[in-house]
XYZ file of C-alpha atoms in Angstrom:
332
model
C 1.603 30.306 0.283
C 0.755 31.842 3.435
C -2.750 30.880 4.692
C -4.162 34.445 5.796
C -3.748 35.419 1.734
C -6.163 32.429 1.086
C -8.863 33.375 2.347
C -7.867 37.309 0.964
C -8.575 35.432 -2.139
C -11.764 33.761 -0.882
C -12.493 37.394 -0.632
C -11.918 38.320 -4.260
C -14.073 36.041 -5.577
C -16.773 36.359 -2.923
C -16.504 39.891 -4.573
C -17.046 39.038 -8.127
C -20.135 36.595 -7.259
C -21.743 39.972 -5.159
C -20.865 42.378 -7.804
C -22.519 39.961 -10.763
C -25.735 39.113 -8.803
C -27.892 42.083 -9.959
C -27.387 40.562 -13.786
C -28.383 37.128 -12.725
C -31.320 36.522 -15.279
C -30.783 40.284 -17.316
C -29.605 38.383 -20.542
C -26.332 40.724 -20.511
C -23.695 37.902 -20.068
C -20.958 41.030 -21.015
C -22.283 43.575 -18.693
C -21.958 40.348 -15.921
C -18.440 39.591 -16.878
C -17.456 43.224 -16.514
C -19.045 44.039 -13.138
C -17.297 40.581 -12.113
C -13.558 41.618 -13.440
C -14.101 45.221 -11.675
C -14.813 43.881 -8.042
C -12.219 41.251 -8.546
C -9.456 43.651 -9.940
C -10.860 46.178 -7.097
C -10.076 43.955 -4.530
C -6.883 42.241 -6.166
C -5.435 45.664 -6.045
C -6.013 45.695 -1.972
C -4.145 42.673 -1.408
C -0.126 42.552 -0.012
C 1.170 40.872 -2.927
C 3.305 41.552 -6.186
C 0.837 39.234 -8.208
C 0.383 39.149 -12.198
C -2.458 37.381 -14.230
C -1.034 34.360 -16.124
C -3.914 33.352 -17.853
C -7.392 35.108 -17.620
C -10.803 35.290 -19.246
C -12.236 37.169 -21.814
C -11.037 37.321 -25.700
C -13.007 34.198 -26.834
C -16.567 36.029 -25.978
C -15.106 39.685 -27.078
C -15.529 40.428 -23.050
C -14.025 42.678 -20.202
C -10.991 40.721 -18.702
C -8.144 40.745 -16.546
C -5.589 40.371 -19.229
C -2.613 38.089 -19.660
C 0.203 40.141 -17.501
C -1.901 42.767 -16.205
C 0.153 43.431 -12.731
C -2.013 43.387 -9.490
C -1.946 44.247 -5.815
C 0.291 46.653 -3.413
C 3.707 45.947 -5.185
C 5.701 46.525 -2.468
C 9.354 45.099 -2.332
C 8.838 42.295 0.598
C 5.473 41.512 -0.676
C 5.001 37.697 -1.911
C 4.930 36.891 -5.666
C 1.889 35.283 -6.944
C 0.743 34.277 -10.419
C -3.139 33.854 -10.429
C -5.658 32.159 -13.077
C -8.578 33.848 -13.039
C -12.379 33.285 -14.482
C -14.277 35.797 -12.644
C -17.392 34.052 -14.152
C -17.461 30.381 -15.193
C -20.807 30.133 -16.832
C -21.508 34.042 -18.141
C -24.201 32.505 -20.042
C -25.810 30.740 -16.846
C -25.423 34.183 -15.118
C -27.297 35.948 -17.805
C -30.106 33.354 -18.249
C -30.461 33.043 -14.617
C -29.359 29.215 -14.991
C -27.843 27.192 -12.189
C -24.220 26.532 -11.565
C -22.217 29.940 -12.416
C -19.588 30.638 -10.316
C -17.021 33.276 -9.936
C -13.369 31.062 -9.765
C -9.476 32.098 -9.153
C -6.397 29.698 -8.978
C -2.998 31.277 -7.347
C 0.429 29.759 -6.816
C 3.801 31.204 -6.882
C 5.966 32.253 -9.739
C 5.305 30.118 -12.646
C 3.057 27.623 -10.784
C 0.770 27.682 -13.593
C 1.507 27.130 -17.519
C 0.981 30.623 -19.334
C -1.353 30.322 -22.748
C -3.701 33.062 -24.298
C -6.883 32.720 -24.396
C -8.538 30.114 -26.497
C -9.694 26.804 -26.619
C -8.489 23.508 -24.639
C -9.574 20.278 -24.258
C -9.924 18.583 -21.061
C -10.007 15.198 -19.402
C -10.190 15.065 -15.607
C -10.298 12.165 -13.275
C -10.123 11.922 -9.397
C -7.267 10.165 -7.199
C -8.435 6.334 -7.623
C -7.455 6.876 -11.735
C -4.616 9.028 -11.475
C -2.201 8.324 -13.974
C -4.489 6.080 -16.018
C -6.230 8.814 -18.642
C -3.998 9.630 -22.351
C -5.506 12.663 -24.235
C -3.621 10.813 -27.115
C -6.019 8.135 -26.891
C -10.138 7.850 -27.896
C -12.503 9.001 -25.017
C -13.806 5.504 -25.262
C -10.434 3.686 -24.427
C -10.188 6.424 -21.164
C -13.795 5.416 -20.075
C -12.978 1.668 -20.624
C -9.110 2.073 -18.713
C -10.862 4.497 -15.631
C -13.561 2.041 -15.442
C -10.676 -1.402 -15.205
C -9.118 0.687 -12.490
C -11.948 1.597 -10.417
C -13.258 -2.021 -10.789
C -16.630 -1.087 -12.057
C -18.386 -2.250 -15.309
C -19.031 0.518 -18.224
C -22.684 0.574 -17.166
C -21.891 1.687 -13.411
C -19.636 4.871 -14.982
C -20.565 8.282 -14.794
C -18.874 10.729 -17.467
C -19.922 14.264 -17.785
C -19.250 16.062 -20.735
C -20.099 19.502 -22.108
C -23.121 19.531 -23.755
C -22.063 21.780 -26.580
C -23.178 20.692 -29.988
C -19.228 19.834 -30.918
C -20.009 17.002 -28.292
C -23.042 15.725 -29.617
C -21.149 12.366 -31.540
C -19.430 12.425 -28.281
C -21.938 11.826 -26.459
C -24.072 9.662 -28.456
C -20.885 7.146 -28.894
C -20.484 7.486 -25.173
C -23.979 6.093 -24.038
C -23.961 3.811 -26.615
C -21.328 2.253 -24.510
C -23.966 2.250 -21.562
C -22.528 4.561 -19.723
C -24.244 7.358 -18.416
C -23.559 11.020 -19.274
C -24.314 14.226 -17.518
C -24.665 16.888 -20.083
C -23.852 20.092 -18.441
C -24.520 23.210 -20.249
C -21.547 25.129 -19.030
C -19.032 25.436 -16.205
C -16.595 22.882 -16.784
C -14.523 24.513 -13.828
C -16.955 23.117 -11.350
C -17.981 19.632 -13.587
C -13.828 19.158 -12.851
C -13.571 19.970 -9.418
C -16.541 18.011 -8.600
C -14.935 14.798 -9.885
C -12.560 15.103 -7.661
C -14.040 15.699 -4.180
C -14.757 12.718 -2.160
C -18.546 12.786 -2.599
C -18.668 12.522 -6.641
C -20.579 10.699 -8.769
C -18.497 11.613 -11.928
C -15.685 8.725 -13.160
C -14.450 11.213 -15.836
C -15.396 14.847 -17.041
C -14.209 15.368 -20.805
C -14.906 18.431 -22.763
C -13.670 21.181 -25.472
C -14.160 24.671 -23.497
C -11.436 27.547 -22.413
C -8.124 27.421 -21.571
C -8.493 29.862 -18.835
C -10.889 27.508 -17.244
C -8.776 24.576 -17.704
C -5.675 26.076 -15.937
C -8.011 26.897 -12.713
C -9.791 23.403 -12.962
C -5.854 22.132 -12.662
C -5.176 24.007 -9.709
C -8.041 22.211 -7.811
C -7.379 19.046 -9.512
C -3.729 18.722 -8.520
C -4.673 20.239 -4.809
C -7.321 17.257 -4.519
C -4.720 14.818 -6.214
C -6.516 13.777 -9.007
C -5.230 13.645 -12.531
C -6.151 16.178 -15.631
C -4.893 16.487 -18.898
C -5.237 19.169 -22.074
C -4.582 19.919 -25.320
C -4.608 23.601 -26.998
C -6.671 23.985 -30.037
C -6.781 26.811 -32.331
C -10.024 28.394 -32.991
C -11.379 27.396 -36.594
C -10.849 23.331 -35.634
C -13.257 23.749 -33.033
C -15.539 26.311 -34.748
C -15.029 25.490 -37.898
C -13.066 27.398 -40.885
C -14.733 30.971 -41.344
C -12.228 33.327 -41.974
C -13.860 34.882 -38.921
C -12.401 31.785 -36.927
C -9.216 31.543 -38.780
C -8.291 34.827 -38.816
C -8.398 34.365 -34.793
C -6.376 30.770 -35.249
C -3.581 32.631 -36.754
C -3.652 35.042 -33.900
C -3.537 32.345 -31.435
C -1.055 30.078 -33.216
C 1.165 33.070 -33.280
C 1.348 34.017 -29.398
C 1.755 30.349 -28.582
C 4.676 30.685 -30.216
C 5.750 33.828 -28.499
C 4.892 32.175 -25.166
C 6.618 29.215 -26.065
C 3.376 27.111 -25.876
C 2.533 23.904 -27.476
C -0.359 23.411 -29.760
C -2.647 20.137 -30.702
C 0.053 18.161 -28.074
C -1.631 16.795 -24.580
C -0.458 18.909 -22.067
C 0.026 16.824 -19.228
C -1.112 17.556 -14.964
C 2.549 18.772 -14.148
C 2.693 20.694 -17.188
C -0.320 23.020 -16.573
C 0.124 23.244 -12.364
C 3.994 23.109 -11.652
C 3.629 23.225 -7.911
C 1.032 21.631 -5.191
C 1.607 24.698 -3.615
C -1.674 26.489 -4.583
C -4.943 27.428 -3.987
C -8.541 27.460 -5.363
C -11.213 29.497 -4.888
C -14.809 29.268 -6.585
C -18.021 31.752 -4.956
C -21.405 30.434 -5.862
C -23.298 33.032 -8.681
C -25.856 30.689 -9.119
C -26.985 27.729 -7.152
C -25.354 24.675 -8.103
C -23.890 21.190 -7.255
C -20.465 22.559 -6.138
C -21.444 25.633 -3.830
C -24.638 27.745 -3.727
C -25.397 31.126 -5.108
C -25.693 34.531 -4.236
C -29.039 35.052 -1.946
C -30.430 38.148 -0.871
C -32.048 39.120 1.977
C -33.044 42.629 2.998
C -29.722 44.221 3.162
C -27.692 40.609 3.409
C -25.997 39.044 1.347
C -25.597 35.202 1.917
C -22.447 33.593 -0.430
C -20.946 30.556 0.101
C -17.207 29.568 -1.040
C -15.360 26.821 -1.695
C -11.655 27.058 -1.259
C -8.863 24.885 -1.249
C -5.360 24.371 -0.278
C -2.980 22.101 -2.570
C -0.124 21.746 -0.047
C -2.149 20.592 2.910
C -4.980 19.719 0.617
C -7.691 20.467 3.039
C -10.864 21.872 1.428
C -13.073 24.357 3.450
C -16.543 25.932 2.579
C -16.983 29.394 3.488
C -20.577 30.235 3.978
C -20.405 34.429 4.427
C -23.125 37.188 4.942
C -22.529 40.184 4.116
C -24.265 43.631 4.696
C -24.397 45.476 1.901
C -24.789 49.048 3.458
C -21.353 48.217 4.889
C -19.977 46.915 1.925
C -17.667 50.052 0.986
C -16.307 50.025 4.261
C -15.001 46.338 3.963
């Protein structure tokens, strides 16, 4: 992937974090989500490419999206083909409360870099370079911890595991720290929990949680550009929510267009499965402030964001700090 469209995609994001900054704190997650999707579609549309949206965000929280094969940018014949995972906000609920760590996130490779799922539930287990190869969804989060922690050389009480703190977690967690290991509980935003454990700086051994698909795809893309190791299972609605026939109603529809896409449900999906190619790129813009990059600030008529962006086949990583005026923002 050529490196001037990286940072076109840097742009896209940097976008979506601008356009969902006046709903930071509002209480509107939706009304976030949708300003988000129109500045990144906006700008999407702009770029050289004949790209199409693999996997995006929306259908679990009834919100705006960029839909599953929704057909994006100038579509000309030379143009380069790109399939992109998109979350135009990881954390809609952060945004809306005003809460630390949303971010607005993309993943893009070429054709069929990334594995193609609707939207619905997946659960995750990430861990950086050192334990590559050593984590089995197959197996209990406890044996992971206690294989991560032989590798690394470090007793259970020196390991770090976040998980989401969703109340699906909450025997999770408890069985967890009864080990003596320690557990960040992070209220949303597994993108960035993932991506964090792999950057050089971490603290985290192993992030595990239940969230969205959408967000596991992009948290791949990063994870294979920074060489660590992630795996993930599809999971219909009603055996993570429980069976309403609300949520099974919505398990059926799942179940049904992971057949159509030829998808595999309940089965650990493993790193090579979900990212095909290192040949990708990641992009996350700061909504809130947060471990991985900071939020949106405003002064006067700038605009300060700051980006984190990645390339798999070099992996370098590169943080983009960016003002923008927003009187000149049209023009741009």
């Amino acid at each position: 992937m050529k490196r001037a469209i990286a940072f076109d995609f840097s742009r896209v994001t940097e976008a979506a974090a601008l356009a969902a900054y006046d709903w930071i704190g509002r209480g509107n997650k939706n009304a976030a989500d949708d300003a988000a999707v129109k500045a990144m579609r906006a700008l999407l549309n702009k770029m050289e490419i004949r790209g199409e949206i693999v996997i995006g965000e929306g259908e679990i929280d009834e919100a705006p999206m960029l839909y599953i094969g929704e057909k994006v940018g100038q579509a000309n014949a030379m143009d380069e083909e790109i399939d992109i995972a998109v979350d135009p906000i990881d954390g809609t609920r952060m945004t809306a409360m005003g809460q630390a760590g949303a971010v607005a996130v993309l993943a893009a490779g070429g054709r069929n870099a990334f594995l193609k799922a609707p939207d619905m539930y997946m659960e995750k287990l990430v861990v950086d370079s050192s334990a590559k190869g050593m984590i089995d969804l197959n197996l209990p989060l406890e044996q992971n911890i206690r294989r991560v922690a032989s590798k690394k050389g470090k007793l259970l009480s020196q390991m770090t595991v976040a998980i989401l703190a969703k109340p699906r977690h909450d025997e999770i967690i408890k069985s967890v720290q009864a080990l003596g290991v320690r557990v960040v509980a992070f209220p949303d935003g597994d993108v960035a929990a993932a991506v964090q454990c792999c950057l050089p700086e971490s603290d985290f051994d192993l992030v595990y949680g239940i969230g969205g698909a959408p967000e596991g795809v992009v948290a791949a893309a990063a994870v294979h550009a920074l060489g660590g190791d992630i795996q993930g299972k599809l999971i219909p609605r009603n055996q993570v929510k429980g069976n309403t026939p609300e949520n099974i109603l919505a398990a059926e529809k799942e179940l049904a267009r992971c057949a159509e896409m030829n998808v595999p449900v309940n089965q650990v999906l493993k790193l090579e499965e979900i990212v095909r190619d290192d040949n990708v790129l990641f992009a996350a813009t700061g909504i809130t402030d947060g471990d991985l990059v900071k939020g949106v600030h405003r002064k006067g008529n700038m605009m300060a964001t700051e980006t984190l962006l990645i390339r798999g086949r070099s992996r370098t990583i590169r943080r983009l700090n960016s003002y923008h005026d927003i009187t000149r923002m049209q023009e741009d």
